[in-house]
Every structure is written in structure tokens, then in C-alpha cells.
Amino acid sequence: EDQVTQSPEALRLQEGESSSLNCSYTVSGLRGLFWYRQDPGKGPEFLFTLYSAGEEKEKERLKATLTKKESFLHITAPKPEDSATYLCAVQFIQGAQKLVFGQGTRLTINP
Amino acid sequence: DTAVSQTPKYLVTQMGNDKSIKCEQNLGHDTMYWYKQDSKKFLKIMFSYNNKELIINETVPNRFSPKSPDKAHLNLHINSLELGDSAVYFCASSHSSVPLETQYFGPGTRLLVL
């Protein structure tokens, strides 16, 4: 069965302390991978789409990368406002436009 | 301007009741979705409509019935509510049903069944 796993479940960093979040998938055929940010009590907010291994996308302090089996969301010099849950979602070739989400990584940035 | 909106934001009801959640998008998108986010934060797709036509119907109890009166609206009606239906329900929309279209989510409806 196609699955998406994110790690760690929760991550606490000090402001300015860079780190990476992981999204790994077992899949029969990957069509694309999406990163979303979700703030408490709100809906997921789109960040990036990655289509093929080796691709990278950047937005402010965030950079997403993709390999054949996993994606990383790198956070450089984070600020408290980067605190949120980061969700990874995969679209499989067999699944049309259906997104399969991981359980998310809850990121807290302490000032 | 709210792109994808849902009403109500909170819904507290008794077991056995019937309730509806409404979703509207003003993005001009053709495709709309319902997702359920459980207590462990997993988001799972329930239904998808493209131009009022049902295109995704995951393994969801028959008590859940989506209705799309037009392509800007997708409502979710739930009959005979059960405790396990308590969750956050998100509506989303995308430009089309073509793969890899970005899905934009609403703010969610928090349903609590007592």
C-alpha cells in the first residue's frame, strides 16, 4: 500500500537553529510531492510542489528537495513565526489527483 | 477575500443527529474535495467533485453524502452521526482535476459528536 511517513513527529528549535524535516514514501509510482504548512485551527497552506528527483524549490527560509524515496524540508535560521505543523502529501500515478498525506511534523521555534 | 470558505466553523451535536457542512470557493476552480483530519492529524480524502460530477469516492460510510449544486459549492451531509465522526473536516479546491493541480484548503469545520 502506498504510504507517506514524516519524521520527526515534533521538533523544537531555538531561533536561528537550522534543521530539516523528512518525508519518506513507499509508492508504486510518484507523480508529485506537495508541502503544506498548517497553523493551529487553520487549513493547510500550500508551500511547494516537487515533480522529479533532484528538484529543489525555495521560499524565504524554506527549501524543499526531492529524491527517489524521500523529500526534505530544510529550514534555515528559523524565526518563531515559522512555528507550525508541516505536512507532506504525495500524489501517486495510480491515484489520479488524490493526495496521500503524512501525519505532519509539529515545528516549534523558541525565541 | 476568502478563497475557500466553510460553514459552520464549529459544530457540536448529539449522536444520531443529521448535520450538514457547507463549502464555497470563489477561485473559479472546477474541482472540489472533502478531507477528514482525525485526532492524530492525518488528513484523508473522502470525496472529490469535478464540475458537479463525483470523481473520487473513498471508502466512506454511506451516512456521508456529498452534494455539489454547482461547481463553486460542495456540501457534506452526514446522517446518524456517531462518536467516531468527531474530527475536523476540510474542504479544498483545485483549478481542475488534472493531476498535480495545487489544492487550496478552507479553514475547516470542527465537528464534535457527543
PDB file of C-alpha atoms in Angstrom:
ATOM      1  CA  GLU A   1       0.000   0.000   0.000  1.00  0.00           C
ATOM      2  CA  ASP A   2       1.235   3.494  -0.821  1.00  0.00           C
ATOM      3  CA  GLN A   3       2.301   5.288   2.359  1.00  0.00           C
ATOM      4  CA  VAL A   4       3.755   8.592   3.448  1.00  0.00           C
ATOM      5  CA  THR A   5       5.749   8.914   6.685  1.00  0.00           C
ATOM      6  CA  GLN A   6       7.075  12.109   8.189  1.00  0.00           C
ATOM      7  CA  SER A   7       9.776  12.476  10.803  1.00  0.00           C
ATOM      8  CA  PRO A   8      10.254  13.659  13.405  1.00  0.00           C
ATOM      9  CA  GLU A   9       6.702  13.975  14.758  1.00  0.00           C
ATOM     10  CA  ALA A  10       7.726  17.059  16.691  1.00  0.00           C
ATOM     11  CA  LEU A  11      10.785  19.290  16.631  1.00  0.00           C
ATOM     12  CA  ARG A  12      11.792  22.130  18.912  1.00  0.00           C
ATOM     13  CA  LEU A  13      14.478  24.549  17.768  1.00  0.00           C
ATOM     14  CA  GLN A  14      15.955  27.761  19.006  1.00  0.00           C
ATOM     15  CA  GLU A  15      15.528  30.786  16.800  1.00  0.00           C
ATOM     16  CA  GLY A  16      18.290  30.709  14.202  1.00  0.00           C
ATOM     17  CA  GLU A  17      18.955  26.973  14.587  1.00  0.00           C
ATOM     18  CA  SER A  18      18.670  25.349  11.156  1.00  0.00           C
ATOM     19  CA  SER A  19      17.293  21.843  10.677  1.00  0.00           C
ATOM     20  CA  SER A  20      15.487  19.531   8.267  1.00  0.00           C
ATOM     21  CA  LEU A  21      12.180  17.709   8.215  1.00  0.00           C
ATOM     22  CA  ASN A  22      11.844  14.405   6.414  1.00  0.00           C
ATOM     23  CA  CYS A  23       9.051  12.915   4.300  1.00  0.00           C
ATOM     24  CA  SER A  24       9.545   9.386   3.023  1.00  0.00           C
ATOM     25  CA  TYR A  25       7.178   7.401   0.851  1.00  0.00           C
ATOM     26  CA  THR A  26       6.652   3.864  -0.329  1.00  0.00           C
ATOM     27  CA  VAL A  27       4.968   4.164  -3.629  1.00  0.00           C
ATOM     28  CA  SER A  28       4.368   2.275  -6.818  1.00  0.00           C
ATOM     29  CA  GLY A  29       4.812   5.419  -8.884  1.00  0.00           C
ATOM     30  CA  LEU A  30       5.226   9.024  -7.755  1.00  0.00           C
ATOM     31  CA  ARG A  31       3.537  11.755  -9.725  1.00  0.00           C
ATOM     32  CA  GLY A  32       4.408  14.638  -7.429  1.00  0.00           C
ATOM     33  CA  LEU A  33       5.024  15.687  -3.836  1.00  0.00           C
ATOM     34  CA  PHE A  34       3.498  18.671  -2.049  1.00  0.00           C
ATOM     35  CA  TRP A  35       4.493  20.513   1.108  1.00  0.00           C
ATOM     36  CA  TYR A  36       1.891  22.391   3.136  1.00  0.00           C
ATOM     37  CA  ARG A  37       2.067  24.429   6.308  1.00  0.00           C
ATOM     38  CA  GLN A  38      -0.778  24.221   8.838  1.00  0.00           C
ATOM     39  CA  ASP A  39      -1.213  26.689  11.681  1.00  0.00           C
ATOM     40  CA  PRO A  40      -3.332  25.695  14.714  1.00  0.00           C
ATOM     41  CA  GLY A  41      -7.032  25.946  13.964  1.00  0.00           C
ATOM     42  CA  LYS A  42      -6.488  26.657  10.264  1.00  0.00           C
ATOM     43  CA  GLY A  43      -6.451  24.809   6.988  1.00  0.00           C
ATOM     44  CA  PRO A  44      -3.247  23.677   5.246  1.00  0.00           C
ATOM     45  CA  GLU A  45      -1.498  26.385   3.261  1.00  0.00           C
ATOM     46  CA  PHE A  46       0.339  25.388   0.097  1.00  0.00           C
ATOM     47  CA  LEU A  47       4.129  25.802   0.045  1.00  0.00           C
ATOM     48  CA  PHE A  48       5.742  23.754  -2.748  1.00  0.00           C
ATOM     49  CA  THR A  49       5.242  21.118  -5.407  1.00  0.00           C
ATOM     50  CA  LEU A  50       8.140  18.873  -6.422  1.00  0.00           C
ATOM     51  CA  TYR A  51       7.855  16.725  -9.521  1.00  0.00           C
ATOM     52  CA  SER A  52      11.078  14.791 -10.001  1.00  0.00           C
ATOM     53  CA  ALA A  53      14.161  13.583  -8.155  1.00  0.00           C
ATOM     54  CA  GLY A  54      16.825  16.262  -7.870  1.00  0.00           C
ATOM     55  CA  GLU A  55      14.369  19.124  -7.929  1.00  0.00           C
ATOM     56  CA  GLU A  56      14.630  21.911  -5.348  1.00  0.00           C
ATOM     57  CA  LYS A  57      12.274  24.774  -4.513  1.00  0.00           C
ATOM     58  CA  GLU A  58      12.861  27.705  -2.151  1.00  0.00           C
ATOM     59  CA  LYS A  59      10.694  30.214  -0.361  1.00  0.00           C
ATOM     60  CA  GLU A  60      12.185  32.572   2.194  1.00  0.00           C
ATOM     61  CA  ARG A  61      13.814  30.381   4.876  1.00  0.00           C
ATOM     62  CA  LEU A  62      12.409  27.132   3.457  1.00  0.00           C
ATOM     63  CA  LYS A  63      13.948  24.869   0.854  1.00  0.00           C
ATOM     64  CA  ALA A  64      12.350  21.619  -0.304  1.00  0.00           C
ATOM     65  CA  THR A  65      14.288  18.861  -2.036  1.00  0.00           C
ATOM     66  CA  LEU A  66      13.237  15.560  -3.561  1.00  0.00           C
ATOM     67  CA  THR A  67      14.978  12.211  -4.066  1.00  0.00           C
ATOM     68  CA  LYS A  68      13.541   8.971  -5.383  1.00  0.00           C
ATOM     69  CA  LYS A  69      12.314   7.869  -1.963  1.00  0.00           C
ATOM     70  CA  GLU A  70      12.089  10.969   0.205  1.00  0.00           C
ATOM     71  CA  SER A  71      11.813  14.709   0.452  1.00  0.00           C
ATOM     72  CA  PHE A  72      13.409  17.121   2.875  1.00  0.00           C
ATOM     73  CA  LEU A  73      12.172  20.489   4.022  1.00  0.00           C
ATOM     74  CA  HIS A  74      15.197  22.468   5.139  1.00  0.00           C
ATOM     75  CA  ILE A  75      14.613  25.408   7.437  1.00  0.00           C
ATOM     76  CA  THR A  76      17.443  27.908   7.597  1.00  0.00           C
ATOM     77  CA  ALA A  77      17.772  30.326  10.518  1.00  0.00           C
ATOM     78  CA  PRO A  78      14.117  29.870  11.525  1.00  0.00           C
ATOM     79  CA  LYS A  79      12.069  32.509  13.312  1.00  0.00           C
ATOM     80  CA  PRO A  80       9.246  31.989  15.832  1.00  0.00           C
ATOM     81  CA  GLU A  81       6.706  32.714  13.079  1.00  0.00           C
ATOM     82  CA  ASP A  82       7.872  29.563  11.292  1.00  0.00           C
ATOM     83  CA  SER A  83       6.277  27.525  14.094  1.00  0.00           C
ATOM     84  CA  ALA A  84       3.557  25.355  12.548  1.00  0.00           C
ATOM     85  CA  THR A  85       2.811  21.800  11.503  1.00  0.00           C
ATOM     86  CA  TYR A  86       4.389  20.957   8.161  1.00  0.00           C
ATOM     87  CA  LEU A  87       2.518  18.411   6.077  1.00  0.00           C
ATOM     88  CA  CYS A  88       3.856  16.385   3.196  1.00  0.00           C
ATOM     89  CA  ALA A  89       1.458  14.929   0.630  1.00  0.00           C
ATOM     90  CA  VAL A  90       2.107  12.647  -2.298  1.00  0.00           C
ATOM     91  CA  GLN A  91       0.183  12.153  -5.470  1.00  0.00           C
ATOM     92  CA  PHE A  92       0.668   8.698  -6.934  1.00  0.00           C
ATOM     93  CA  ILE A  93       0.374   7.774 -10.570  1.00  0.00           C
ATOM     94  CA  GLN A  94      -2.357   5.250  -9.759  1.00  0.00           C
ATOM     95  CA  GLY A  95      -4.309   7.655  -7.597  1.00  0.00           C
ATOM     96  CA  ALA A  96      -5.211  10.392 -10.113  1.00  0.00           C
ATOM     97  CA  GLN A  97      -5.432  13.695  -8.240  1.00  0.00           C
ATOM     98  CA  LYS A  98      -5.810  12.078  -4.816  1.00  0.00           C
ATOM     99  CA  LEU A  99      -3.310  13.363  -2.228  1.00  0.00           C
ATOM    100  CA  VAL A 100      -1.997  10.980   0.433  1.00  0.00           C
ATOM    101  CA  PHE A 101      -0.799  12.938   3.459  1.00  0.00           C
ATOM    102  CA  GLY A 102       1.780  12.147   6.100  1.00  0.00           C
ATOM    103  CA  GLN A 103       0.977  12.789   9.735  1.00  0.00           C
ATOM    104  CA  GLY A 104       2.949  16.021   9.811  1.00  0.00           C
ATOM    105  CA  THR A 105       5.874  17.426  11.783  1.00  0.00           C
ATOM    106  CA  ARG A 106       4.981  19.889  14.502  1.00  0.00           C
ATOM    107  CA  LEU A 107       7.735  22.521  14.497  1.00  0.00           C
ATOM    108  CA  THR A 108       8.238  24.935  17.387  1.00  0.00           C
ATOM    109  CA  ILE A 109      10.779  27.743  17.191  1.00  0.00           C
ATOM    110  CA  ASN A 110      11.665  29.257  20.544  1.00  0.00           C
ATOM    111  CA  PRO A 111      12.781  32.900  20.643  1.00  0.00           C
TER     112      PRO A 111
ATOM    113  CA  ASP B   1     -11.421  37.828   0.188  1.00  0.00           C
ATOM    114  CA  THR B   2     -11.807  34.280   1.441  1.00  0.00           C
ATOM    115  CA  ALA B   3     -10.884  31.831  -1.300  1.00  0.00           C
ATOM    116  CA  VAL B   4     -12.364  28.658   0.193  1.00  0.00           C
ATOM    117  CA  SER B   5     -14.889  29.140   2.963  1.00  0.00           C
ATOM    118  CA  GLN B   6     -16.743  26.650   5.153  1.00  0.00           C
ATOM    119  CA  THR B   7     -19.715  26.924   7.461  1.00  0.00           C
ATOM    120  CA  PRO B   8     -20.087  26.349  10.263  1.00  0.00           C
ATOM    121  CA  LYS B   9     -16.647  26.646  11.818  1.00  0.00           C
ATOM    122  CA  TYR B  10     -17.700  24.618  14.863  1.00  0.00           C
ATOM    123  CA  LEU B  11     -20.423  22.026  15.156  1.00  0.00           C
ATOM    124  CA  VAL B  12     -21.343  20.272  18.398  1.00  0.00           C
ATOM    125  CA  THR B  13     -24.159  17.760  18.181  1.00  0.00           C
ATOM    126  CA  GLN B  14     -25.598  14.615  19.695  1.00  0.00           C
ATOM    127  CA  MET B  15     -25.097  11.102  18.431  1.00  0.00           C
ATOM    128  CA  GLY B  16     -27.769  10.078  15.949  1.00  0.00           C
ATOM    129  CA  ASN B  17     -28.404  13.578  14.605  1.00  0.00           C
ATOM    130  CA  ASP B  18     -28.097  14.615  10.963  1.00  0.00           C
ATOM    131  CA  LYS B  19     -25.940  17.608  10.077  1.00  0.00           C
ATOM    132  CA  SER B  20     -24.590  19.426   7.025  1.00  0.00           C
ATOM    133  CA  ILE B  21     -21.385  21.316   6.349  1.00  0.00           C
ATOM    134  CA  LYS B  22     -21.199  23.809   3.505  1.00  0.00           C
ATOM    135  CA  CYS B  23     -18.251  24.817   1.371  1.00  0.00           C
ATOM    136  CA  GLU B  24     -17.895  27.581  -1.189  1.00  0.00           C
ATOM    137  CA  GLN B  25     -14.935  28.648  -3.309  1.00  0.00           C
ATOM    138  CA  ASN B  26     -14.580  31.906  -5.216  1.00  0.00           C
ATOM    139  CA  LEU B  27     -11.444  30.913  -7.119  1.00  0.00           C
ATOM    140  CA  GLY B  28     -13.260  29.823 -10.248  1.00  0.00           C
ATOM    141  CA  HIS B  29     -11.994  26.271  -9.759  1.00  0.00           C
ATOM    142  CA  ASP B  30     -13.650  23.252 -11.332  1.00  0.00           C
ATOM    143  CA  THR B  31     -12.721  20.636  -8.733  1.00  0.00           C
ATOM    144  CA  MET B  32     -13.586  20.434  -5.052  1.00  0.00           C
ATOM    145  CA  TYR B  33     -12.725  17.969  -2.294  1.00  0.00           C
ATOM    146  CA  TRP B  34     -13.683  16.893   1.210  1.00  0.00           C
ATOM    147  CA  TYR B  35     -10.971  15.724   3.602  1.00  0.00           C
ATOM    148  CA  LYS B  36     -11.203  14.439   7.163  1.00  0.00           C
ATOM    149  CA  GLN B  37      -8.463  15.174   9.711  1.00  0.00           C
ATOM    150  CA  ASP B  38      -8.577  12.868  12.691  1.00  0.00           C
ATOM    151  CA  SER B  39      -7.191  13.369  16.183  1.00  0.00           C
ATOM    152  CA  LYS B  40      -3.756  12.161  15.054  1.00  0.00           C
ATOM    153  CA  LYS B  41      -3.735  14.913  12.436  1.00  0.00           C
ATOM    154  CA  PHE B  42      -3.862  12.594   9.420  1.00  0.00           C
ATOM    155  CA  LEU B  43      -5.648  14.268   6.521  1.00  0.00           C
ATOM    156  CA  LYS B  44      -7.545  11.730   4.448  1.00  0.00           C
ATOM    157  CA  ILE B  45      -9.533  12.374   1.305  1.00  0.00           C
ATOM    158  CA  MET B  46     -13.212  11.461   1.332  1.00  0.00           C
ATOM    159  CA  PHE B  47     -14.701  12.782  -1.902  1.00  0.00           C
ATOM    160  CA  SER B  48     -13.877  14.830  -4.954  1.00  0.00           C
ATOM    161  CA  TYR B  49     -16.158  16.509  -7.478  1.00  0.00           C
ATOM    162  CA  ASN B  50     -15.252  17.930 -10.858  1.00  0.00           C
ATOM    163  CA  ASN B  51     -17.864  20.215 -12.413  1.00  0.00           C
ATOM    164  CA  LYS B  52     -20.548  18.719 -10.161  1.00  0.00           C
ATOM    165  CA  GLU B  53     -19.570  15.161 -11.081  1.00  0.00           C
ATOM    166  CA  LEU B  54     -18.281  12.757  -8.406  1.00  0.00           C
ATOM    167  CA  ILE B  55     -14.787  11.550  -9.351  1.00  0.00           C
ATOM    168  CA  ILE B  56     -13.307  10.289  -6.074  1.00  0.00           C
ATOM    169  CA  ASN B  57     -15.272   8.335  -3.514  1.00  0.00           C
ATOM    170  CA  GLU B  58     -13.019   6.764  -0.908  1.00  0.00           C
ATOM    171  CA  THR B  59     -14.174   4.091   1.491  1.00  0.00           C
ATOM    172  CA  VAL B  60     -16.576   6.278   3.428  1.00  0.00           C
ATOM    173  CA  PRO B  61     -19.742   5.101   5.212  1.00  0.00           C
ATOM    174  CA  ASN B  62     -22.990   5.644   3.305  1.00  0.00           C
ATOM    175  CA  ARG B  63     -24.027   8.032   6.068  1.00  0.00           C
ATOM    176  CA  PHE B  64     -21.812  10.624   4.367  1.00  0.00           C
ATOM    177  CA  SER B  65     -23.326  12.128   1.245  1.00  0.00           C
ATOM    178  CA  PRO B  66     -21.711  14.955  -0.684  1.00  0.00           C
ATOM    179  CA  LYS B  67     -23.738  17.249  -2.911  1.00  0.00           C
ATOM    180  CA  SER B  68     -22.492  19.755  -5.441  1.00  0.00           C
ATOM    181  CA  PRO B  69     -25.259  22.143  -6.580  1.00  0.00           C
ATOM    182  CA  ASP B  70     -22.776  23.988  -8.799  1.00  0.00           C
ATOM    183  CA  LYS B  71     -19.027  23.941  -9.297  1.00  0.00           C
ATOM    184  CA  ALA B  72     -18.456  26.655  -6.668  1.00  0.00           C
ATOM    185  CA  HIS B  73     -20.199  24.734  -3.892  1.00  0.00           C
ATOM    186  CA  LEU B  74     -19.696  21.336  -2.307  1.00  0.00           C
ATOM    187  CA  ASN B  75     -21.735  20.373   0.727  1.00  0.00           C
ATOM    188  CA  LEU B  76     -21.365  17.383   3.008  1.00  0.00           C
ATOM    189  CA  HIS B  77     -24.378  15.854   4.705  1.00  0.00           C
ATOM    190  CA  ILE B  78     -23.868  13.347   7.496  1.00  0.00           C
ATOM    191  CA  ASN B  79     -26.711  11.131   8.706  1.00  0.00           C
ATOM    192  CA  SER B  80     -26.959   9.360  12.054  1.00  0.00           C
ATOM    193  CA  LEU B  81     -23.812  10.886  13.484  1.00  0.00           C
ATOM    194  CA  GLU B  82     -21.514   8.615  15.502  1.00  0.00           C
ATOM    195  CA  LEU B  83     -18.843   9.402  18.085  1.00  0.00           C
ATOM    196  CA  GLY B  84     -16.139   8.385  15.600  1.00  0.00           C
ATOM    197  CA  ASP B  85     -17.264  11.111  13.202  1.00  0.00           C
ATOM    198  CA  SER B  86     -15.729  13.705  15.518  1.00  0.00           C
ATOM    199  CA  ALA B  87     -12.927  15.293  13.519  1.00  0.00           C
ATOM    200  CA  VAL B  88     -12.034  18.375  11.534  1.00  0.00           C
ATOM    201  CA  TYR B  89     -13.480  18.370   8.022  1.00  0.00           C
ATOM    202  CA  PHE B  90     -11.661  20.371   5.369  1.00  0.00           C
ATOM    203  CA  CYS B  91     -12.932  21.433   2.013  1.00  0.00           C
ATOM    204  CA  ALA B  92     -10.414  22.116  -0.762  1.00  0.00           C
ATOM    205  CA  SER B  93     -10.493  23.140  -4.389  1.00  0.00           C
ATOM    206  CA  SER B  94      -8.191  22.996  -7.394  1.00  0.00           C
ATOM    207  CA  HIS B  95      -8.257  24.563 -10.823  1.00  0.00           C
ATOM    208  CA  SER B  96      -9.084  21.241 -12.475  1.00  0.00           C
ATOM    209  CA  SER B  97      -8.938  17.502 -11.925  1.00  0.00           C
ATOM    210  CA  VAL B  98      -5.703  17.253 -13.910  1.00  0.00           C
ATOM    211  CA  PRO B  99      -3.017  15.594 -11.752  1.00  0.00           C
ATOM    212  CA  LEU B 100      -0.627  17.851  -9.829  1.00  0.00           C
ATOM    213  CA  GLU B 101      -3.013  20.788  -9.624  1.00  0.00           C
ATOM    214  CA  THR B 102      -2.467  22.598  -6.340  1.00  0.00           C
ATOM    215  CA  GLN B 103      -5.268  22.075  -3.851  1.00  0.00           C
ATOM    216  CA  TYR B 104      -6.303  25.063  -1.724  1.00  0.00           C
ATOM    217  CA  PHE B 105      -7.894  24.344   1.621  1.00  0.00           C
ATOM    218  CA  GLY B 106     -10.623  26.015   3.613  1.00  0.00           C
ATOM    219  CA  PRO B 107     -10.348  26.794   7.342  1.00  0.00           C
ATOM    220  CA  GLY B 108     -12.027  23.588   8.449  1.00  0.00           C
ATOM    221  CA  THR B 109     -15.189  22.630  10.338  1.00  0.00           C
ATOM    222  CA  ARG B 110     -14.618  21.171  13.784  1.00  0.00           C
ATOM    223  CA  LEU B 111     -17.264  18.551  14.441  1.00  0.00           C
ATOM    224  CA  LEU B 112     -17.772  17.161  17.919  1.00  0.00           C
ATOM    225  CA  VAL B 113     -20.300  14.378  18.407  1.00  0.00           C
ATOM    226  CA  LEU B 114     -21.406  13.813  21.997  1.00  0.00           C
TER     227      LEU B 114
END
